[in-house]
Short mmCIF file of C-alpha atoms and ligand atoms in Angstrom, two decimals:
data_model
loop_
_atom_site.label_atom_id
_atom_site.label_comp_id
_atom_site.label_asym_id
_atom_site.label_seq_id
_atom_site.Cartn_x
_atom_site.Cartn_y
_atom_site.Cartn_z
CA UNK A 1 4.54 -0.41 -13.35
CA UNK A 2 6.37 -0.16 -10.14
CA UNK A 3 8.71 3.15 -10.43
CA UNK A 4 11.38 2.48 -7.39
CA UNK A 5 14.03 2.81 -10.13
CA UNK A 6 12.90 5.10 -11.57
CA UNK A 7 13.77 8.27 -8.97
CA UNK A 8 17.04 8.04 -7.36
CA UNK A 9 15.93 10.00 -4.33
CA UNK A 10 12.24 10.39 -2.83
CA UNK A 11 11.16 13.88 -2.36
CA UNK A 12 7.55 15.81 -1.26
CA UNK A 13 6.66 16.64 -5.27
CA UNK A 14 7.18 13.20 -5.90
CA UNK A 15 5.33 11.33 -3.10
CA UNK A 16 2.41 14.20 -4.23
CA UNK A 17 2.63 12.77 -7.91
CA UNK A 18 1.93 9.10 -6.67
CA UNK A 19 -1.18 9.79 -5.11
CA UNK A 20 -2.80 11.66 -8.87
CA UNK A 21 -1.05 8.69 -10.45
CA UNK A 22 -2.55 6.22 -8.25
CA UNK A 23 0.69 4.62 -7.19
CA UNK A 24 0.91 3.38 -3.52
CA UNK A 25 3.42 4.66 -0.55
CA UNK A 26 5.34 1.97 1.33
CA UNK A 27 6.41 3.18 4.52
CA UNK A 28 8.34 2.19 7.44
CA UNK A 29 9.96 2.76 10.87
CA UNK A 30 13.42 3.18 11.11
CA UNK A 31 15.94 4.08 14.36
CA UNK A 32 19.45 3.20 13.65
CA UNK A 33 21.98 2.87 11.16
CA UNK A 34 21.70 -0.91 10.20
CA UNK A 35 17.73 -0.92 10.00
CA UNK A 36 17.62 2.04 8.02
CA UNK A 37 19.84 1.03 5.38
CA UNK A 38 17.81 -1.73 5.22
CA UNK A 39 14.84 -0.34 4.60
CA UNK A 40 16.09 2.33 2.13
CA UNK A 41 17.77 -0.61 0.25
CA UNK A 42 14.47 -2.20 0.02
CA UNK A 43 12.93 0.86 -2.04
CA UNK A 44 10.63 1.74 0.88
CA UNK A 45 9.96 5.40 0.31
CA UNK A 46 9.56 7.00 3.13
CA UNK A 47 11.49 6.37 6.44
CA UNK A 48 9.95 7.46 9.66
CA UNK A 49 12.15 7.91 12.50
CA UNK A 50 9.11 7.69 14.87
CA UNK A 51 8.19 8.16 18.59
CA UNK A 52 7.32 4.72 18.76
CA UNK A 53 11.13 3.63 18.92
CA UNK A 54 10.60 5.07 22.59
CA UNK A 55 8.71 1.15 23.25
CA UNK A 56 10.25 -0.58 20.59
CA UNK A 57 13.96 0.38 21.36
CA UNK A 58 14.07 1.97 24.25
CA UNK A 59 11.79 0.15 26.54
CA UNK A 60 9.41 3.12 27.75
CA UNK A 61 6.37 1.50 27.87
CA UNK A 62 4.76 4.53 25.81
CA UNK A 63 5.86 7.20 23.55
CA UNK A 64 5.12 9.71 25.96
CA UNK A 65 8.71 9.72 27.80
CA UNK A 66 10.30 10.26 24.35
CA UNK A 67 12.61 13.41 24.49
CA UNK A 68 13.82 15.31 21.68
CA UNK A 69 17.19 14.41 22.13
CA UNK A 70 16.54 10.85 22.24
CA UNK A 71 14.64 11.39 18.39
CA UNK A 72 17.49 13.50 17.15
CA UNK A 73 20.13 10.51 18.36
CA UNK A 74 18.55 7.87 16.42
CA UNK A 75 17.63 10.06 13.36
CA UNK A 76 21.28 11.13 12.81
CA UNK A 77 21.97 7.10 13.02
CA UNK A 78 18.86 6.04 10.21
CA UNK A 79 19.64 9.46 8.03
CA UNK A 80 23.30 7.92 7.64
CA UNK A 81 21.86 4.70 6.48
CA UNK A 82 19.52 6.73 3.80
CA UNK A 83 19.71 7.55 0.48
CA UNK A 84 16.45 7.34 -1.21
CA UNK A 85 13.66 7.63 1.10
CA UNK A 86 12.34 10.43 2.45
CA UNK A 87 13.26 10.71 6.27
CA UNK A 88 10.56 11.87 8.47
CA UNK A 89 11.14 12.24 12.34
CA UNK A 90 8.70 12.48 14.75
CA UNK A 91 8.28 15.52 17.05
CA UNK A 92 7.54 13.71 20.44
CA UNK A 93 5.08 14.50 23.23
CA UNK A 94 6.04 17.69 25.28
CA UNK A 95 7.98 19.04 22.11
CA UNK A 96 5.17 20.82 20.22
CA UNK A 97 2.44 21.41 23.28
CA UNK A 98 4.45 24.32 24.87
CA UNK A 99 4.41 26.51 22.37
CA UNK A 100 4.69 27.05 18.36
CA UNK A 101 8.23 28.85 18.94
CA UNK A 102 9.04 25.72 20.74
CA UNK A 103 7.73 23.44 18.28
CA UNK A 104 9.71 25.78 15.32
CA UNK A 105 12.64 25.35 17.40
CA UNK A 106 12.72 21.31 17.69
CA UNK A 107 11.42 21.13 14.40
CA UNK A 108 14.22 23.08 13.06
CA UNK A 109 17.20 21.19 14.81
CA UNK A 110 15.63 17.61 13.48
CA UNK A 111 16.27 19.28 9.73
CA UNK A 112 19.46 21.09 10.01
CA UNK A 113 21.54 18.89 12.52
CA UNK A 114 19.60 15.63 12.08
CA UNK A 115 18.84 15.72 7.96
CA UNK A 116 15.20 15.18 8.85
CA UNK A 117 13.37 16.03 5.43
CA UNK A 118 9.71 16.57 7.51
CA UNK A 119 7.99 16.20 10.10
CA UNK A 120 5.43 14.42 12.04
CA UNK A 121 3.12 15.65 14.79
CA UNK A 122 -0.13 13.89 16.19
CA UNK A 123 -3.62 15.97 16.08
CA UNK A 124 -6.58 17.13 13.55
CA UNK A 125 -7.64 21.13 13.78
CA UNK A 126 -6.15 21.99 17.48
CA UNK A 127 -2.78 21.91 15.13
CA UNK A 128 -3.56 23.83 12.36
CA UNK A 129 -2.15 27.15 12.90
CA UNK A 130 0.89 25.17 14.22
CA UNK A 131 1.09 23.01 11.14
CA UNK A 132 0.95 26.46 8.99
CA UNK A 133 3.98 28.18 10.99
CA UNK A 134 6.19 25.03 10.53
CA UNK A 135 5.19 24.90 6.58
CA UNK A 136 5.63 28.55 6.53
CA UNK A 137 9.42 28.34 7.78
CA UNK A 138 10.19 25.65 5.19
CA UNK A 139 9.24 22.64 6.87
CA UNK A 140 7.02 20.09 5.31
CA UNK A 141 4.39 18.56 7.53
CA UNK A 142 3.12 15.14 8.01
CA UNK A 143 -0.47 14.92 10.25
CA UNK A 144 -1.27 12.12 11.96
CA UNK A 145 -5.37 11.75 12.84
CA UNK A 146 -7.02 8.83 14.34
CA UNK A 147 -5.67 6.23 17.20
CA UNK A 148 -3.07 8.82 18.37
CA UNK A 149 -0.40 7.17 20.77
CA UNK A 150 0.37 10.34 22.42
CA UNK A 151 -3.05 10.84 23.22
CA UNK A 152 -3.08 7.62 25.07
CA UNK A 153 -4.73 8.79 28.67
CA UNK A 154 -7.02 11.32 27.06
CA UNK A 155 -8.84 8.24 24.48
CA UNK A 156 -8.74 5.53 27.65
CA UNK A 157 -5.81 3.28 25.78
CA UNK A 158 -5.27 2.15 22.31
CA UNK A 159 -8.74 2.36 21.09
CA UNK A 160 -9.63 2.22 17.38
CA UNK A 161 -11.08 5.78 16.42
CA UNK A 162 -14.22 7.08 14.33
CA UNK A 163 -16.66 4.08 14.99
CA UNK A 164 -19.56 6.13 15.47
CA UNK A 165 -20.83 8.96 12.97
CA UNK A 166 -20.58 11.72 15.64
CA UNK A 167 -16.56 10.65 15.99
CA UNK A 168 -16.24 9.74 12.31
CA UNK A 169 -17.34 13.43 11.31
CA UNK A 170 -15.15 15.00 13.32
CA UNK A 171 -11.71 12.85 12.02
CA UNK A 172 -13.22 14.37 8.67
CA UNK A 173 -13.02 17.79 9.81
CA UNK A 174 -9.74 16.91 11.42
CA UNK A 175 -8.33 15.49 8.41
CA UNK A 176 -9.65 18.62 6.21
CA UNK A 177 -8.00 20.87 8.51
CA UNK A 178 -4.87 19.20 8.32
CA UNK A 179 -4.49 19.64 4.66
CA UNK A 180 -5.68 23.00 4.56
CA UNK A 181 -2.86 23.94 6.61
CA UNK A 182 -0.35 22.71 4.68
CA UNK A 183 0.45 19.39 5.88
CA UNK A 184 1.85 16.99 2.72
CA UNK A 185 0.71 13.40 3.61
CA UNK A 186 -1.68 12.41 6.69
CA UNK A 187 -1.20 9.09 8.77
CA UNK A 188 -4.61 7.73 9.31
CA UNK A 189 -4.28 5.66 12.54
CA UNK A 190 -6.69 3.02 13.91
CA UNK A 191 -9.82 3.69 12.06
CA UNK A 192 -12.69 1.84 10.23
CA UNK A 193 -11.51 1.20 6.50
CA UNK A 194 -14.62 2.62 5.20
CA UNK A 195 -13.86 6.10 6.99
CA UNK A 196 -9.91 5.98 5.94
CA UNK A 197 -11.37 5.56 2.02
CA UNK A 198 -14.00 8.70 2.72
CA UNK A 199 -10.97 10.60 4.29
CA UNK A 200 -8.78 9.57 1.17
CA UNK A 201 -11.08 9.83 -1.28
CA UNK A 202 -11.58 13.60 -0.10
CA UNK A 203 -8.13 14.88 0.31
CA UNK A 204 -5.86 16.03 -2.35
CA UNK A 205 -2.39 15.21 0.09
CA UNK A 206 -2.04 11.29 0.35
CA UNK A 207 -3.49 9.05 3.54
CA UNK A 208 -0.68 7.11 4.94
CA UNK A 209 -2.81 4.16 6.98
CA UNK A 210 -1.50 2.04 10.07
CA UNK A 211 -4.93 -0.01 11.14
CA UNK A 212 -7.13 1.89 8.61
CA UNK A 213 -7.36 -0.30 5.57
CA UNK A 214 -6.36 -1.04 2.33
CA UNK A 215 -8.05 2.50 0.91
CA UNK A 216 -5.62 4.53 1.91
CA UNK A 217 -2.59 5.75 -0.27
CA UNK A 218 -0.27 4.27 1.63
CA UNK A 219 0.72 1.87 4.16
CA UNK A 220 3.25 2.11 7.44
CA UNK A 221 4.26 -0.01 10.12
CA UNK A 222 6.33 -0.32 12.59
CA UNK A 223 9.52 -2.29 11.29
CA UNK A 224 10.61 -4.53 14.74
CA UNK A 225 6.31 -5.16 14.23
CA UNK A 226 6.78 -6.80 11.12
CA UNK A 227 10.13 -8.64 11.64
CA UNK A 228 8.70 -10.05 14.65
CA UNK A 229 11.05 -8.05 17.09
CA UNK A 230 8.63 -6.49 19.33
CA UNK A 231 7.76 -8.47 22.60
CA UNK A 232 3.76 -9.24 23.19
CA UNK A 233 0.88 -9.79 21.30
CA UNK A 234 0.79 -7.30 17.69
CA UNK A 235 -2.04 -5.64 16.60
CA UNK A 236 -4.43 -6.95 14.20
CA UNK A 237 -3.59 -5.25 10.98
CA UNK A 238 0.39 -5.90 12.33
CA UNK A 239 1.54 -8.58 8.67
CA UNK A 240 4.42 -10.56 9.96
CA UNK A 241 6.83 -11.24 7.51
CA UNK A 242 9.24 -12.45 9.66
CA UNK A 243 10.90 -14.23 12.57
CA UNK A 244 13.42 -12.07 13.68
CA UNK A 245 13.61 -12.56 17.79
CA UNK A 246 13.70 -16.65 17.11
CA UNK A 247 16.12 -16.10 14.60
CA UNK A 248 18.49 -13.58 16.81
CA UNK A 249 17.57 -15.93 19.89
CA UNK A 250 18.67 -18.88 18.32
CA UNK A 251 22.10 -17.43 16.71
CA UNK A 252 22.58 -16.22 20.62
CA UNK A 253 21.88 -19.84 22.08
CA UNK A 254 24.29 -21.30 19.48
CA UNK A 255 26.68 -18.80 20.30
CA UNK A 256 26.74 -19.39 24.13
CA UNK A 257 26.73 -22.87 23.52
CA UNK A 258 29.93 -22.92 21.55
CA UNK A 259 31.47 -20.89 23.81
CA UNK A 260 30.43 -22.96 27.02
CA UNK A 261 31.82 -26.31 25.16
CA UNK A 262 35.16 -24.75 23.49
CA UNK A 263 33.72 -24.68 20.02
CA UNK A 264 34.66 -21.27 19.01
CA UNK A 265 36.60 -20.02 17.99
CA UNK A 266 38.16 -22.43 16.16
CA UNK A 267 41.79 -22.63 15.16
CA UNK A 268 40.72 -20.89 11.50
CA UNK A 269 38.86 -18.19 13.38
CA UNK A 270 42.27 -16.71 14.65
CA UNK A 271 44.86 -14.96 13.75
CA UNK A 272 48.41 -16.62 13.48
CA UNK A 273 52.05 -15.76 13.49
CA UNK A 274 54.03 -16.62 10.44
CA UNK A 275 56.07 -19.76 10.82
CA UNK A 276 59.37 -18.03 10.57
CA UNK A 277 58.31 -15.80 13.79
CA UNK A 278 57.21 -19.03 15.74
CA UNK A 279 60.43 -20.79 15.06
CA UNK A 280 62.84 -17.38 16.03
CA UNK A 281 60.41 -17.34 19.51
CA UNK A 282 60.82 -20.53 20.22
CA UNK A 283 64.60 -20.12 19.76
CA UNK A 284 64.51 -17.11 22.13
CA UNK A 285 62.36 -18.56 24.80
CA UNK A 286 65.05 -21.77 25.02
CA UNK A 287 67.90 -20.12 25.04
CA UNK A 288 69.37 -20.21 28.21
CA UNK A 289 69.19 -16.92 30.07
O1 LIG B 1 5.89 6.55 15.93
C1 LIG B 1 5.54 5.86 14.98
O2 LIG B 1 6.17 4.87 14.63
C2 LIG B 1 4.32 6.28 14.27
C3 LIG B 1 3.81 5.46 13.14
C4 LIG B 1 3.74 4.05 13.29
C5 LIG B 1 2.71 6.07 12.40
O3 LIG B 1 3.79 7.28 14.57
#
């Protein structure tokens, strides 16, 4: 049975539960106020505020100029349009590969003045003692192993990860290290489904899979992705379930349209004075001066 009304708010214990219980995670991107509420409405249960809103919103064309700032403005906006889900933000490139006291220090500001609830950072067992000092100071973890955007220039472009054994085994060992550190949930990015259901099958924390299969525990994508209002050709595994650029292109047409030929507003669409104020100003404006 499907248990969104059953908990009023999503939390770590509980997204732990649903992987013993077998229950799937529905996850989503969220940057704003409007979208988030949205989402959360929908019973999707955990909200990512991620790096990606760097191409999707801002119009970087990759996640790597993402500043913290720029995270920390939009998760303020989603976390106001939350109630249920569990909001994750992204630490972006730059934020966590200075330092761990760095990373502490972002990591910390996306809880206490954005409401984040956890965190995301990309990487397999070169993060693992910086996974463990986050958990450590009270902030829960979410890996993310595979097809890792901010690893763009290092893997030669978006390339799908772990299609040879020698590659495969070391995701493993990057996905084992992850969890033994402390991370709660891993993103699987980009993979071969049969290596997402090895890596799922193994851990104890729930896969999370964009481009890795139905085997995982759960599922995220990138919202505009899905409601068709990213630009370009999507990505394979990318389900669109909606039209939302014809849709918002159309209403804008229309709009223009009815402006250009005097259609709107109409005489309904304004505001009016009563009929006893029209008659005194009319009186006023003839009298003779
Ligand atoms: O930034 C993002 O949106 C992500 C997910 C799609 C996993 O990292």
């Amino acid at each position: 049975m499907d248990r969104i009304e059953a908990v009023s708010k999503v939390t770590i214990p509980w997204i732990l539960e649903r992987k013993l219980r077998g229950e799937k995670i529905a996850c989503l991107t969220a940057y704003d106020y409007p979208t988030a509420r949205l989402v959360d409405e929908a019973g999707v249960d955990i909200l990512l505020v991620g790096d990606s809103l760097g191409e999707v919103v801002l119009g970087y064309d990759s996640t790597l100029p993402v500043t913290a700032d720029e995270i920390l403005h939009h998760l303020r906006a989603a976390r106001r349009g939350t109630r249920r889900a569990l909001v994750v933000a992204d630490l972006p490139y730059g934020s966590y590969h200075v330092g761990r006291e760095e990373a502490l220090r972002v990591a910390v500001r996306f809880l206490k003045e954005g409401g984040a609830e956890a965190v995301k950072l990309e990487g397999g067992r070169k993060r693992g003692a910086l996974i463990r000092r986050l958990v450590r100071e009270e902030i829960p973890v979410m890996g993310h192993i595979g097809l890792t955007p901010q690893s763009v220039h290092a893997l030669g472009g978006h390339r799908v990860q772990g299609k040879t054994l020698e590659s495969a085994a070391e995701l493993l060992a990057d996905a084992q290290a992850v969890e033994d550190a402390g991370a709660f949930a891993l993103v699987l990015e980009g993979i071969p489904r049969e290596l997402a259901g090895i890596i799922t099958r193994r851990l104890r924390i729930p896969t999370v899979g964009i481009g890795a299969g139905p085997d995982c525990d759960g599922q995220i994508l990138v919202l505009h992705d899905i409601i068709g209002l990213t630009f370009g050709p999507g990505a394979k595994f990318v389900r669109p379930y909606a039209n939302a650029r014809e849709l918002l292109r159309a209403a804008c047409e229309s709009y223009r349209e009815d402006v250009a030929r005097g259609r709107y507003p109409s005489d309904q669409e304004s505001y009016h004075w009563s009929q006893s104020l029209c008659e005194h100003f009319e009186k006023e404006v003839s009298r003779p001066a």
